[in-house]
Coordinates of N, CA and C in Angstrom, one line a residue:
M29 N 55.3 48.8 107.3 CA 55.5 50.5 107.5 C 56.5 51.2 106.4
G30 N 56.7 50.4 105.3 CA 56.8 50.7 103.9 C 55.5 51.4 103.5
D31 N 54.6 49.9 103.5 CA 53.2 50.7 103.2 C 53.0 51.7 103.5
E32 N 52.8 52.5 104.0 CA 52.4 53.5 105.3 C 53.5 54.8 104.4
R33 N 54.8 54.9 104.1 CA 55.3 56.1 103.8 C 55.2 56.0 102.7
A34 N 54.7 55.0 101.9 CA 53.9 55.1 100.0 C 52.8 55.4 100.8
A35 N 52.1 54.9 100.9 CA 50.8 56.0 101.2 C 50.9 58.0 101.5
R36 N 52.0 57.2 102.1 CA 51.5 59.1 103.0 C 52.8 60.0 101.4
G37 N 53.4 59.1 101.3 CA 54.7 59.7 99.5 C 53.7 60.3 99.4
S38 N 52.3 59.4 98.6 CA 51.7 60.3 97.6 C 50.2 61.1 98.0
D39 N 50.7 60.6 98.4 CA 49.4 62.1 99.9 C 50.0 63.4 100.0
S40 N 51.0 63.3 100.4 CA 52.1 64.8 99.8 C 52.6 65.2 98.4
A41 N 52.8 63.7 97.4 CA 52.4 64.2 96.3 C 51.3 65.0 96.0
S42 N 49.8 64.4 96.1 CA 48.6 65.0 95.8 C 48.8 66.0 95.9
G43 N 48.6 66.4 97.5 CA 48.9 67.8 98.0 C 49.9 68.9 97.0
H44 N 51.3 68.6 96.7 CA 51.5 69.8 95.9 C 51.2 69.4 95.1
D45 N 50.2 68.4 93.8 CA 49.9 68.4 93.0 C 48.5 69.2 92.8
R46 N 47.7 69.3 94.3 CA 46.9 70.5 94.3 C 47.6 72.4 95.2
D47 N 49.1 72.1 95.1 CA 48.9 73.4 95.5 C 49.8 74.6 93.9
D48 N 50.1 73.5 93.3 CA 50.4 73.7 91.5 C 49.6 74.0 91.3
E49 N 48.0 73.2 91.3 CA 46.9 73.7 91.2 C 46.4 75.3 91.4
R50 N 46.6 76.0 92.6 CA 46.7 76.6 93.1 C 47.3 77.8 92.5
A51 N 48.8 77.9 93.1 CA 49.8 78.7 92.3 C 49.4 78.7 90.8
R52 N 48.6 78.1 89.9 CA 49.0 78.4 88.1 C 48.4 79.3 88.3
P53 N 47.3 79.7 88.3 CA 46.9 80.9 87.9 C 46.9 82.5 89.2
L54 N 47.5 82.7 89.7 CA 49.0 83.5 90.6 C 50.2 83.9 89.5
V55 N 50.9 82.4 89.4 CA 51.9 83.0 88.2 C 51.6 83.3 86.3
V56 N 50.2 82.9 85.8 CA 49.7 83.3 84.9 C 49.4 84.8 85.0
T57 N 48.4 84.9 86.0 CA 48.4 86.1 86.1 C 49.7 87.1 86.9
R58 N 50.6 86.6 87.5 CA 51.7 87.7 87.3 C 53.2 87.7 85.9
L59 N 52.9 86.8 85.0 CA 53.1 86.7 83.5 C 52.1 87.2 82.4
R60 N 51.1 87.5 82.7 CA 50.4 88.3 81.8 C 51.0 89.9 83.0
R61 N 50.7 90.8 83.7 CA 51.2 91.9 84.1 C 52.3 91.7 83.1
E62 N 54.0 91.3 83.3 CA 55.0 91.6 82.8 C 54.5 91.6 81.3
N63 N 54.1 90.8 81.4 CA 54.2 90.7 79.9 C 52.9 92.5 79.6
E64 N 52.6 92.4 79.6 CA 51.6 94.1 79.9 C 53.4 94.9 79.2
R65 N 53.2 94.5 81.1 CA 53.8 96.0 81.6 C 55.7 96.4 79.9
L66 N 56.3 94.7 79.9 CA 56.9 94.9 78.7 C 56.6 95.0 76.9
R67 N 55.0 95.5 77.2 CA 54.8 95.9 75.4 C 54.4 97.7 75.8
E68 N 54.4 97.7 77.0 CA 54.1 100.1 76.9 C 55.0 99.9 76.8
R69 N 56.6 99.0 77.3 CA 57.5 99.8 77.1 C 58.2 99.6 76.4
L70 N 57.8 98.6 75.5 CA 58.9 98.2 74.2 C 57.1 99.7 73.0
A71 N 56.0 100.7 73.7 CA 55.1 101.2 72.9 C 56.3 102.2 72.5
E72 N 56.3 102.9 74.1 CA 57.0 103.6 74.7 C 58.6 104.2 73.5
R73 N 59.4 102.9 73.6 CA 60.8 103.2 73.1 C 60.5 103.5 72.0
R74 N 59.4 103.1 70.9 CA 58.8 102.7 69.7 C 58.8 104.6 69.5
R75 N 57.6 105.0 70.3 CA 57.3 106.1 70.7 C 58.3 107.4 70.5
E76 N 59.5 106.9 71.5 CA 60.5 107.4 71.6 C 61.2 107.8 69.8
R77 N 61.4 107.4 70.0 CA 62.5 106.3 68.6 C 61.9 107.4 67.7
E78 N 59.9 107.5 67.0 CA 59.5 108.5 66.0 C 59.7 109.7 66.7
R79 N 59.5 109.9 67.7 CA 60.0 111.7 67.6 C 61.6 112.0 67.5
I80 N 62.7 111.5 67.9 CA 63.6 111.4 67.0 C 64.2 111.8 66.3
V81 N 63.7 110.5 65.6 CA 63.7 110.8 64.1 C 62.6 111.9 63.6
E82 N 61.4 112.0 63.8 CA 60.6 113.6 63.6 C 61.7 114.2 63.4
R83 N 62.6 115.0 64.8 CA 63.6 115.8 65.1 C 64.3 116.0 63.5
Y84 N 64.9 114.8 63.7 CA 66.3 114.9 63.1 C 65.5 115.4 61.3
E85 N 65.1 115.1 60.9 CA 63.9 114.9 59.7 C 64.0 116.1 59.5
T86 N 63.6 116.8 60.9 CA 62.9 118.6 60.6 C 64.5 118.8 60.7
L87 N 65.1 119.0 61.2 CA 66.4 119.5 61.3 C 67.6 119.6 59.7
L88 N 67.1 118.3 59.6 CA 67.1 118.5 58.1 C 66.9 118.8 56.9
D89 N 65.7 119.2 56.9 CA 64.5 119.7 56.0 C 64.8 121.6 56.3
A90 N 65.8 121.7 57.6 CA 66.1 123.1 58.0 C 67.5 122.9 56.6
A91 N 68.4 122.4 57.3 CA 69.1 122.6 56.9 C 69.3 122.6 54.7
R92 N 68.9 121.4 54.3 CA 68.5 121.8 53.1 C 68.2 122.6 51.9
G93 N 67.8 123.4 53.6 CA 67.0 124.7 52.6 C 67.6 125.7 52.9
D94 N 68.8 125.6 53.8 CA 69.7 126.6 54.3 C 70.9 127.1 53.2
G95 N 71.0 127.5 52.2 CA 72.1 127.8 51.1 C 74.0 128.0 52.0
D96 N 73.1 127.6 53.3 CA 74.7 127.6 54.5 C 76.1 126.5 54.6
V97 N 77.4 126.7 54.3 CA 77.7 125.6 53.4 C 78.3 124.2 55.1
R98 N 77.7 125.0 56.2 CA 77.7 124.8 57.3 C 76.6 123.6 56.9
R99 N 75.6 124.8 57.3 CA 74.7 123.6 57.1 C 74.2 122.8 55.9
S100 N 74.9 122.9 54.8 CA 75.3 121.7 54.2 C 75.7 120.5 54.7
M101 N 76.9 120.9 55.1 CA 77.7 119.4 56.3 C 76.4 118.6 56.4
V102 N 76.3 119.2 57.8 CA 75.5 119.3 58.1 C 74.4 118.3 58.1
A103 N 73.6 118.9 57.1 CA 73.0 117.7 56.3 C 73.3 115.5 56.3
R104 N 74.2 116.2 54.9 CA 75.1 115.7 54.5 C 75.1 114.1 55.7
L105 N 75.1 114.7 56.6 CA 75.9 113.7 58.0 C 74.3 113.3 58.0
I106 N 73.6 113.7 59.1 CA 72.2 113.4 59.3 C 71.5 112.9 58.3
D107 N 71.3 113.1 56.6 CA 71.5 111.8 55.7 C 71.9 110.4 56.1
K108 N 73.7 110.9 56.5 CA 74.0 109.4 56.5 C 73.9 108.4 57.7
L109 N 73.9 109.2 58.6 CA 73.2 109.1 60.0 C 71.7 108.0 59.5
R110 N 70.9 108.8 58.3 CA 69.4 108.1 58.5 C 69.8 107.3 58.1
R111 N 71.3 106.3 57.1 CA 70.9 105.9 56.2 C 71.7 104.6 57.3
T112 N 71.6 104.4 58.3 CA 72.4 103.6 58.5 C 71.5 102.8 60.0

């Protein structure tokens, strides 16, 4: 009787291995999709950051070109923000 249990245990273990073999490609596919989704999200954040920096640089250039004291103060603040 112990031999039968051992035999059944090894059968169920090999059955489990077969299930793992079938599930592995699904897991790999899911991980690849998640990786691609995260890469796209990161790229979008980089593009957004570049747009923000470009906008501030445009504002900074405009503020530097203006002789107005208040705009000069804004230009210094934006310079300080860019350095941080």
